[in-house]
mmCIF file of C-alpha atoms in Angstrom:
data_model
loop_
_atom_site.group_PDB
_atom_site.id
_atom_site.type_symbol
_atom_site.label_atom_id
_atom_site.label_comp_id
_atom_site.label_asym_id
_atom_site.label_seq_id
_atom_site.Cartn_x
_atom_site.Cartn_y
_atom_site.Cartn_z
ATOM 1 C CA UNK A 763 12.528 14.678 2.754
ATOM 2 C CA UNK A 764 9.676 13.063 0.858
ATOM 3 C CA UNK A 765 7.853 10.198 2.515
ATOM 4 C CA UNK A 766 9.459 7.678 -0.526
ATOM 5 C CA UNK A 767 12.955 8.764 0.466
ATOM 6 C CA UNK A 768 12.145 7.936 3.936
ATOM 7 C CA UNK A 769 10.739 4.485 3.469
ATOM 8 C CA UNK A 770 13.907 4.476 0.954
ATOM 9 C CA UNK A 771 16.311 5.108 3.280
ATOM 10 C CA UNK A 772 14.772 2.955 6.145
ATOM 11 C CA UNK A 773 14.852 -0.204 4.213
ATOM 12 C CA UNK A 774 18.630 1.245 3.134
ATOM 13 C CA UNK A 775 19.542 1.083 6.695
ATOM 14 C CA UNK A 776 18.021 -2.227 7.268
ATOM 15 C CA UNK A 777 19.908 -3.584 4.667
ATOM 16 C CA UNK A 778 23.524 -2.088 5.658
ATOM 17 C CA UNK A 779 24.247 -5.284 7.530
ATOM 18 C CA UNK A 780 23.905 -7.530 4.800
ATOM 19 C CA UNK A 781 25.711 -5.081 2.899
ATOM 20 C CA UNK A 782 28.318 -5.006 5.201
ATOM 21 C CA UNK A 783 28.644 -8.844 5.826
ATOM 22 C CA UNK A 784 29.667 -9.328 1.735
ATOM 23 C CA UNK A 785 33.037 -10.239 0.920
ATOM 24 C CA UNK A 786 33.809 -6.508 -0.513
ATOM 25 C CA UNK A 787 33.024 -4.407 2.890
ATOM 26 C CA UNK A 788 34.672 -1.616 1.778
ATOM 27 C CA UNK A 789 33.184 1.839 3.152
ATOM 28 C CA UNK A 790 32.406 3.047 -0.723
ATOM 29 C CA UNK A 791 31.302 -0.584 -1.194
ATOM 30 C CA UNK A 792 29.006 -0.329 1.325
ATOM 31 C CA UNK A 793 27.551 2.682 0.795
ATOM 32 C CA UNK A 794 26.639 1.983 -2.733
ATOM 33 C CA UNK A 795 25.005 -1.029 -1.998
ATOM 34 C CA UNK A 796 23.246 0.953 0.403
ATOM 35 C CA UNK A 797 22.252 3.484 -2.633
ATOM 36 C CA UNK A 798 21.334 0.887 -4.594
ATOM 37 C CA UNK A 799 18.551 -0.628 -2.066
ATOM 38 C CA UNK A 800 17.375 2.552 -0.905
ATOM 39 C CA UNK A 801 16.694 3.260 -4.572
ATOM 40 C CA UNK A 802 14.940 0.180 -5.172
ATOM 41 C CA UNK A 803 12.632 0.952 -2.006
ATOM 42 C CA UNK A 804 11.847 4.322 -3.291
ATOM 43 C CA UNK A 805 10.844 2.820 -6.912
ATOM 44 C CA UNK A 806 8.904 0.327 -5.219
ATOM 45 C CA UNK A 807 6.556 2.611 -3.145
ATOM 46 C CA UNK A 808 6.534 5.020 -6.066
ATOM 47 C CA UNK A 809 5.614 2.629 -8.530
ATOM 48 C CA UNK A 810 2.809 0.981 -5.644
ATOM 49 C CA UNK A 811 1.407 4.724 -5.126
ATOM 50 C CA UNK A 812 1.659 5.439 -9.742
ATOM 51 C CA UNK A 813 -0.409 2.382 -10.261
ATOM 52 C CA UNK A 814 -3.267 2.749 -7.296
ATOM 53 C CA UNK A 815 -3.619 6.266 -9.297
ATOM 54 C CA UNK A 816 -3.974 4.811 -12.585
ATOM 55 C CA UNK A 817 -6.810 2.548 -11.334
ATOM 56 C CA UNK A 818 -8.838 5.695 -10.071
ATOM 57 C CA UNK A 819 -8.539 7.452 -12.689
ATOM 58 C CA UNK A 820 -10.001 4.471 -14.844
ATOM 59 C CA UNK A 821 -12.977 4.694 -13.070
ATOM 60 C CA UNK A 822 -15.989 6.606 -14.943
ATOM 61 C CA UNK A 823 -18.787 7.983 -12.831
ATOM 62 C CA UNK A 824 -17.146 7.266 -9.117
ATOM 63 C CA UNK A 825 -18.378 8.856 -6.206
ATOM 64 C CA UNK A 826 -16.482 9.428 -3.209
ATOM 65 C CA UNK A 827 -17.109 6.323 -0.979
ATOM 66 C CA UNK A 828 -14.317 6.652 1.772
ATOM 67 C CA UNK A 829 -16.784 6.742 4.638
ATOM 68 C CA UNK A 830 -18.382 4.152 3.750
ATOM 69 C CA UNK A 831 -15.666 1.883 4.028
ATOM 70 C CA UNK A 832 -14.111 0.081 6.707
ATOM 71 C CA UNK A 833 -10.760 -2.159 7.347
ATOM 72 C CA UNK A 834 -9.354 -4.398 9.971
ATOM 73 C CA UNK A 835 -6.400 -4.753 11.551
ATOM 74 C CA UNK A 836 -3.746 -5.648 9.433
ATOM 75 C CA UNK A 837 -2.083 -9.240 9.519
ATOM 76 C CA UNK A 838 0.826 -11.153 8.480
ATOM 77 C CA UNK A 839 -0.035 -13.711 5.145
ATOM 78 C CA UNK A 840 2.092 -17.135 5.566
ATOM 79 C CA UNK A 841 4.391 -15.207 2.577
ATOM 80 C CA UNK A 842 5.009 -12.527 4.854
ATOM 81 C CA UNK A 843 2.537 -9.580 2.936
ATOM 82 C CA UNK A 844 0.674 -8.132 4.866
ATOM 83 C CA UNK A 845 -3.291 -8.256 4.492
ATOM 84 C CA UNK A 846 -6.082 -6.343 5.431
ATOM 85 C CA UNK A 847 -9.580 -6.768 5.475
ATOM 86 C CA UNK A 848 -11.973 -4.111 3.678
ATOM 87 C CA UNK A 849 -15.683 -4.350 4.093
ATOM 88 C CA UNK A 850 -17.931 -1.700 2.223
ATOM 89 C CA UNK A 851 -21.084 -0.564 2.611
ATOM 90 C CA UNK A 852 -23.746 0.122 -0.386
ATOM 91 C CA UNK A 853 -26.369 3.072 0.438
ATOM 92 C CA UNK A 854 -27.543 3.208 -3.538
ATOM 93 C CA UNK A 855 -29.937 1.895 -4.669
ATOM 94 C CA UNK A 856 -28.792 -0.392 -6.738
ATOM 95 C CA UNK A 857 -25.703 -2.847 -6.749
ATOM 96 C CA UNK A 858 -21.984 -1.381 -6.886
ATOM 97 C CA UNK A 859 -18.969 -1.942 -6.794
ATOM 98 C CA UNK A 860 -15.823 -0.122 -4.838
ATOM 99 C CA UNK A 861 -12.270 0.638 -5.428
ATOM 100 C CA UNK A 862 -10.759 1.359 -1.971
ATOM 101 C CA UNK A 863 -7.135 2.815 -1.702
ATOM 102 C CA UNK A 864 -5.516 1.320 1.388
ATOM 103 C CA UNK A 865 -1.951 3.050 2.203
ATOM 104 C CA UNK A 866 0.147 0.689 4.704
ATOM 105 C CA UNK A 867 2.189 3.498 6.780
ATOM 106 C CA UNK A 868 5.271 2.336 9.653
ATOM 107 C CA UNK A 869 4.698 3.102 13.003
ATOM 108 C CA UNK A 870 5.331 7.005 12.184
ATOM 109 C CA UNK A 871 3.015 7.166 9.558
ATOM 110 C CA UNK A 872 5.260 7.306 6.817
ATOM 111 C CA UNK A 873 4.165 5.366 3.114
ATOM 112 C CA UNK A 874 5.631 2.210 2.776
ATOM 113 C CA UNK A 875 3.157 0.629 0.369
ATOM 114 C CA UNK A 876 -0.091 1.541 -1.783
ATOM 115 C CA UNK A 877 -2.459 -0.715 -2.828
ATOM 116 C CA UNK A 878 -5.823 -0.412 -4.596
ATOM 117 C CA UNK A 879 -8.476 -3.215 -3.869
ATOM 118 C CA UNK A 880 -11.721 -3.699 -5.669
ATOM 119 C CA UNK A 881 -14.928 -5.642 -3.902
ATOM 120 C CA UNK A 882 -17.162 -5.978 -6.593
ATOM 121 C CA UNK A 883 -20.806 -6.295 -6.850
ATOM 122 C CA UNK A 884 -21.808 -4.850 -3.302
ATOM 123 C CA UNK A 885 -25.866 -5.102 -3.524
ATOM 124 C CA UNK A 886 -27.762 -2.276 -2.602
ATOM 125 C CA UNK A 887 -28.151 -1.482 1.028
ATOM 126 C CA UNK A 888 -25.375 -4.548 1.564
ATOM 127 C CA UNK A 889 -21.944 -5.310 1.995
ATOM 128 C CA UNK A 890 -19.426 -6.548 0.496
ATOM 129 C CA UNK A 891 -15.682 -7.518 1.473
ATOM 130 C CA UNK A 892 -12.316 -7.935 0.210
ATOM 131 C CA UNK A 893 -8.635 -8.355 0.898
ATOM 132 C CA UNK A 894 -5.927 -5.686 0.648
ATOM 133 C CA UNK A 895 -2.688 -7.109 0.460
ATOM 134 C CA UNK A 896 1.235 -5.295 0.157
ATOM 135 C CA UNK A 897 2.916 -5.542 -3.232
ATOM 136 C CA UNK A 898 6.007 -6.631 -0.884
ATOM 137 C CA UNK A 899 6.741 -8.261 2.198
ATOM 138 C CA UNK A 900 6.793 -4.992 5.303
ATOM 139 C CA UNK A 901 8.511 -5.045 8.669
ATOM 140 C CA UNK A 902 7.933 -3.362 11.916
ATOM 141 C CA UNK A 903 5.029 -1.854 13.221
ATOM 142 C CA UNK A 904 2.633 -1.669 9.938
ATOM 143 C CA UNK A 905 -0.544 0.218 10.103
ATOM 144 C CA UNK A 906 -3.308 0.416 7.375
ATOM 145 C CA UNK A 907 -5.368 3.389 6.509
ATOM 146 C CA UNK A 908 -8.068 4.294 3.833
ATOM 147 C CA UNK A 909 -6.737 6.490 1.681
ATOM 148 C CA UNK A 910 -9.709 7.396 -0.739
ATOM 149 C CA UNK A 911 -12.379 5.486 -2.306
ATOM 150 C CA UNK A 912 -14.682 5.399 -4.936
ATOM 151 C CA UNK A 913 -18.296 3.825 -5.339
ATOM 152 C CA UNK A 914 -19.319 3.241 -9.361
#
């Protein structure tokens, strides 16, 4: 099972009750409404992970920059997204700027969201920081990780 049919499937499940509470509670009923959200969860972390790949492969003359960034612990926004702080470091010699990939995971590490965040402008032997935040709200226990990064 990919990791998209998992997050699918989890927000599925989370969503069975409000399925179920609808004036048509019908097993079948149920179950495709159940369908139906999983498939929108899927699309959404697909679509999240297709567009944070499109932005790196924009990027003309990148170098690989993951270890020199970092990111905090990740918090709830007032909206309910959850942000992260990134903070990059410049070792050129001159000013860049970053695209950082930060993948929010559940508690078992599996995708839920996909972001890419850019901190512009990082002067050399500086830093520079930015804010990640989910395309969509995320429950549970969300982590954040780098995923890849790119100095140009």
């Amino acid at each position: 099972m990919t990791r998209w049919t998992t997050a699918a499937l989890l927000t599925a499940l989370a969503l069975t009750g409000l399925a179920a509470c609808s004036d048509d509670n019908n097993p079948s009923s149920v179950a495709s409404k159940v369908a139906s959200a999983a498939s929108r969860a899927g699309d959404a972390v697909a679509s999240a992970t297709a567009e944070a790949g499109r932005r790196f492969d924009d990027i003309k003359n990148g170098v690989d920059a993951k270890d020199d960034v970092r990111i905090g612990a990740p918090a709830t926004a007032s909206d309910g997204r959850t942000t992260v702080q990134v903070t990059a470091a410049n070792k050129a010699a001159s000013a860049k700027s970053f695209a950082v990939q930060v993948d929010f995971t559940d508690g078992t590490g599996k995708l839920v969201d996909a972001v890419v965040v850019t901190v512009p402008d990082v002067p050399a032997g500086g830093t520079g920081k930015a804010t990640a935040r989910s395309t969509h709200r995320l429950s549970g226990d969300v982590r954040a990780k780098v995923s890849r990064a790119a100095r140009y």
